[in-house]
mmCIF file with all atom_site columns, C-alpha atoms in Angstrom:
data_model
loop_
_atom_site.group_PDB
_atom_site.id
_atom_site.type_symbol
_atom_site.label_atom_id
_atom_site.label_alt_id
_atom_site.label_comp_id
_atom_site.label_asym_id
_atom_site.label_entity_id
_atom_site.label_seq_id
_atom_site.pdbx_PDB_ins_code
_atom_site.Cartn_x
_atom_site.Cartn_y
_atom_site.Cartn_z
_atom_site.occupancy
_atom_site.B_iso_or_equiv
_atom_site.pdbx_formal_charge
_atom_site.auth_seq_id
_atom_site.auth_comp_id
_atom_site.auth_asym_id
_atom_site.auth_atom_id
_atom_site.pdbx_PDB_model_num
ATOM 1  C CA . MET U 1 1  ? 8.362  120.180 145.218 1.00 0.00 ? 1  MET U CA 1
ATOM 2  C CA . SER U 1 2  ? 7.112  117.880 147.942 1.00 0.00 ? 2  SER U CA 1
ATOM 3  C CA . THR U 1 3  ? 6.049  114.264 147.779 1.00 0.00 ? 3  THR U CA 1
ATOM 4  C CA . ASN U 1 4  ? 3.323  112.431 149.647 1.00 0.00 ? 4  ASN U CA 1
ATOM 5  C CA . ILE U 1 5  ? 3.811  109.028 151.240 1.00 0.00 ? 5  ILE U CA 1
ATOM 6  C CA . THR U 1 6  ? 1.551  106.717 153.205 1.00 0.00 ? 6  THR U CA 1
ATOM 7  C CA . ILE U 1 7  ? 2.801  104.751 156.189 1.00 0.00 ? 7  ILE U CA 1
ATOM 8  C CA . ARG U 1 8  ? 0.751  101.729 157.178 1.00 0.00 ? 8  ARG U CA 1
ATOM 9  C CA . ASP U 1 9  ? 0.667  99.495  160.240 1.00 0.00 ? 9  ASP U CA 1
ATOM 10 C CA . ILE U 1 10 ? 2.228  101.949 162.670 1.00 0.00 ? 10 ILE U CA 1
ATOM 11 C CA . PRO U 1 11 ? 2.260  100.292 166.101 1.00 0.00 ? 11 PRO U CA 1
ATOM 12 C CA . ASP U 1 12 ? -0.154 101.943 168.521 1.00 0.00 ? 12 ASP U CA 1
ATOM 13 C CA . ASP U 1 13 ? 2.571  102.803 171.026 1.00 0.00 ? 13 ASP U CA 1
ATOM 14 C CA . VAL U 1 14 ? 4.701  104.494 168.341 1.00 0.00 ? 14 VAL U CA 1
ATOM 15 C CA . TYR U 1 15 ? 1.735  106.490 167.066 1.00 0.00 ? 15 TYR U CA 1
ATOM 16 C CA . ALA U 1 16 ? 0.814  107.546 170.611 1.00 0.00 ? 16 ALA U CA 1
ATOM 17 C CA . LYS U 1 17 ? 4.379  108.754 171.254 1.00 0.00 ? 17 LYS U CA 1
ATOM 18 C CA . ILE U 1 18 ? 4.472  110.721 167.985 1.00 0.00 ? 18 ILE U CA 1
ATOM 19 C CA . LYS U 1 19 ? 1.087  112.245 168.767 1.00 0.00 ? 19 LYS U CA 1
ATOM 20 C CA . GLN U 1 20 ? 2.245  113.186 172.272 1.00 0.00 ? 20 GLN U CA 1
ATOM 21 C CA . GLN U 1 21 ? 5.433  114.799 170.937 1.00 0.00 ? 21 GLN U CA 1
ATOM 22 C CA . ALA U 1 22 ? 3.483  116.645 168.228 1.00 0.00 ? 22 ALA U CA 1
ATOM 23 C CA . GLU U 1 23 ? 1.165  118.127 170.854 1.00 0.00 ? 23 GLU U CA 1
ATOM 24 C CA . LEU U 1 24 ? 4.138  119.061 173.018 1.00 0.00 ? 24 LEU U CA 1
ATOM 25 C CA . HIS U 1 25 ? 5.780  120.890 170.092 1.00 0.00 ? 25 HIS U CA 1
ATOM 26 C CA . HIS U 1 26 ? 2.495  122.417 168.870 1.00 0.00 ? 26 HIS U CA 1
ATOM 27 C CA . ARG U 1 27 ? 2.759  120.623 165.533 1.00 0.00 ? 27 ARG U CA 1
ATOM 28 C CA . SER U 1 28 ? 0.566  118.329 163.522 1.00 0.00 ? 28 SER U CA 1
ATOM 29 C CA . ILE U 1 29 ? 1.480  114.652 163.505 1.00 0.00 ? 29 ILE U CA 1
ATOM 30 C CA . ASN U 1 30 ? 2.544  115.037 159.872 1.00 0.00 ? 30 ASN U CA 1
ATOM 31 C CA . SER U 1 31 ? 4.871  117.925 160.735 1.00 0.00 ? 31 SER U CA 1
ATOM 32 C CA . GLU U 1 32 ? 6.326  115.991 163.667 1.00 0.00 ? 32 GLU U CA 1
ATOM 33 C CA . VAL U 1 33 ? 7.098  113.010 161.433 1.00 0.00 ? 33 VAL U CA 1
ATOM 34 C CA . ILE U 1 34 ? 8.758  115.303 158.885 1.00 0.00 ? 34 ILE U CA 1
ATOM 35 C CA . VAL U 1 35 ? 10.953 116.767 161.637 1.00 0.00 ? 35 VAL U CA 1
ATOM 36 C CA . TYR U 1 36 ? 11.993 113.239 162.675 1.00 0.00 ? 36 TYR U CA 1
ATOM 37 C CA . LEU U 1 37 ? 12.743 112.259 159.086 1.00 0.00 ? 37 LEU U CA 1
ATOM 38 C CA . LYS U 1 38 ? 14.874 115.366 158.516 1.00 0.00 ? 38 LYS U CA 1
ATOM 39 C CA . LYS U 1 39 ? 16.877 114.669 161.681 1.00 0.00 ? 39 LYS U CA 1
ATOM 40 C CA . LEU U 1 40 ? 17.362 111.050 160.672 1.00 0.00 ? 40 LEU U CA 1
ATOM 41 C CA . VAL U 1 41 ? 18.588 111.933 157.200 1.00 0.00 ? 41 VAL U CA 1
ATOM 42 C CA . LYS U 1 42 ? 20.950 114.627 158.475 1.00 0.00 ? 42 LYS U CA 1
ATOM 43 C CA . SER U 1 43 ? 22.357 112.436 161.239 1.00 0.00 ? 43 SER U CA 1
ATOM 44 C CA . ASN U 1 44 ? 23.459 109.780 158.756 1.00 0.00 ? 44 ASN U CA 1
ATOM 45 C CA . ARG U 1 45 ? 25.338 112.191 156.535 1.00 0.00 ? 45 ARG U CA 1
ATOM 46 C CA . ARG U 1 46 ? 29.015 112.296 157.252 1.00 0.00 ? 46 ARG U CA 1
ATOM 47 C CA . ASP U 1 47 ? 31.404 114.615 155.530 1.00 0.00 ? 47 ASP U CA 1
ATOM 48 C CA . PRO U 1 48 ? 34.058 112.417 153.887 1.00 0.00 ? 48 PRO U CA 1
ATOM 49 C CA . ASP U 1 49 ? 36.659 115.180 154.248 1.00 0.00 ? 49 ASP U CA 1
ATOM 50 C CA . GLN U 1 50 ? 36.104 115.279 158.007 1.00 0.00 ? 50 GLN U CA 1
ATOM 51 C CA . ILE U 1 51 ? 36.418 111.492 158.244 1.00 0.00 ? 51 ILE U CA 1
ATOM 52 C CA . ILE U 1 52 ? 39.665 111.536 156.264 1.00 0.00 ? 52 ILE U CA 1
ATOM 53 C CA . ALA U 1 53 ? 41.068 114.411 158.330 1.00 0.00 ? 53 ALA U CA 1
ATOM 54 C CA . ARG U 1 54 ? 40.267 112.572 161.558 1.00 0.00 ? 54 ARG U CA 1
ATOM 55 C CA . ALA U 1 55 ? 41.844 109.375 160.253 1.00 0.00 ? 55 ALA U CA 1
ATOM 56 C CA . GLN U 1 56 ? 44.992 111.265 159.265 1.00 0.00 ? 56 GLN U CA 1
ATOM 57 C CA . LYS U 1 57 ? 45.242 112.849 162.725 1.00 0.00 ? 57 LYS U CA 1
ATOM 58 C CA . LEU U 1 58 ? 44.874 109.456 164.381 1.00 0.00 ? 58 LEU U CA 1
ATOM 59 C CA . LYS U 1 59 ? 47.470 107.988 162.032 1.00 0.00 ? 59 LYS U CA 1
ATOM 60 C CA . GLN U 1 60 ? 49.951 110.763 162.832 1.00 0.00 ? 60 GLN U CA 1
ATOM 61 C CA . LYS U 1 61 ? 49.291 110.394 166.540 1.00 0.00 ? 61 LYS U CA 1
ATOM 62 C CA . ALA U 1 62 ? 49.968 106.657 166.433 1.00 0.00 ? 62 ALA U CA 1
ATOM 63 C CA . LYS U 1 63 ? 52.814 106.780 163.915 1.00 0.00 ? 63 LYS U CA 1
ATOM 64 C CA . GLY U 1 64 ? 56.125 105.549 165.222 1.00 0.00 ? 64 GLY U CA 1
ATOM 65 C CA . THR U 1 65 ? 55.120 105.232 168.857 1.00 0.00 ? 65 THR U CA 1
ATOM 66 C CA . LEU U 1 66 ? 55.959 101.499 169.084 1.00 0.00 ? 66 LEU U CA 1
ATOM 67 C CA . SER U 1 67 ? 58.543 99.350  167.354 1.00 0.00 ? 67 SER U CA 1
ATOM 68 C CA . MET U 1 68 ? 57.606 95.998  165.878 1.00 0.00 ? 68 MET U CA 1
ATOM 69 C CA . GLU U 1 69 ? 59.480 94.307  168.722 1.00 0.00 ? 69 GLU U CA 1
ATOM 70 C CA . GLU U 1 70 ? 57.457 96.237  171.305 1.00 0.00 ? 70 GLU U CA 1
ATOM 71 C CA . ILE U 1 71 ? 54.245 95.295  169.545 1.00 0.00 ? 71 ILE U CA 1
ATOM 72 C CA . GLN U 1 72 ? 55.259 91.621  169.467 1.00 0.00 ? 72 GLN U CA 1
ATOM 73 C CA . GLN U 1 73 ? 56.201 91.752  173.169 1.00 0.00 ? 73 GLN U CA 1
ATOM 74 C CA . ALA U 1 74 ? 52.787 93.224  173.985 1.00 0.00 ? 74 ALA U CA 1
ATOM 75 C CA . ILE U 1 75 ? 51.101 90.463  171.994 1.00 0.00 ? 75 ILE U CA 1
ATOM 76 C CA . ASP U 1 76 ? 53.193 87.748  173.658 1.00 0.00 ? 76 ASP U CA 1
ATOM 77 C CA . GLN U 1 77 ? 52.692 88.976  177.237 1.00 0.00 ? 77 GLN U CA 1
ATOM 78 C CA . GLY U 1 78 ? 50.868 86.441  179.298 1.00 0.00 ? 78 GLY U CA 1
ATOM 79 C CA . ARG U 1 79 ? 51.147 83.701  176.675 1.00 0.00 ? 79 ARG U CA 1
ATOM 80 C CA . PRO U 1 80 ? 52.798 80.420  177.607 1.00 0.00 ? 80 PRO U CA 1
#
């Protein structure tokens, strides 16, 4: 099932760019906007499992590389 929406007050320059891109892709303006919306929605979705896996890899990579004394020395460097 699809849903209809109305978008008002689109700036002229934005509309012109969408129209230009629609012509370039041989699509209607409506179809071009739908393509943009799909890309936007997909780009914001992040797989939580991938985020956790990446965080775990970074944690393992950083784990145990510096002692607390070395960290404190790095913080204190250049301080009076």
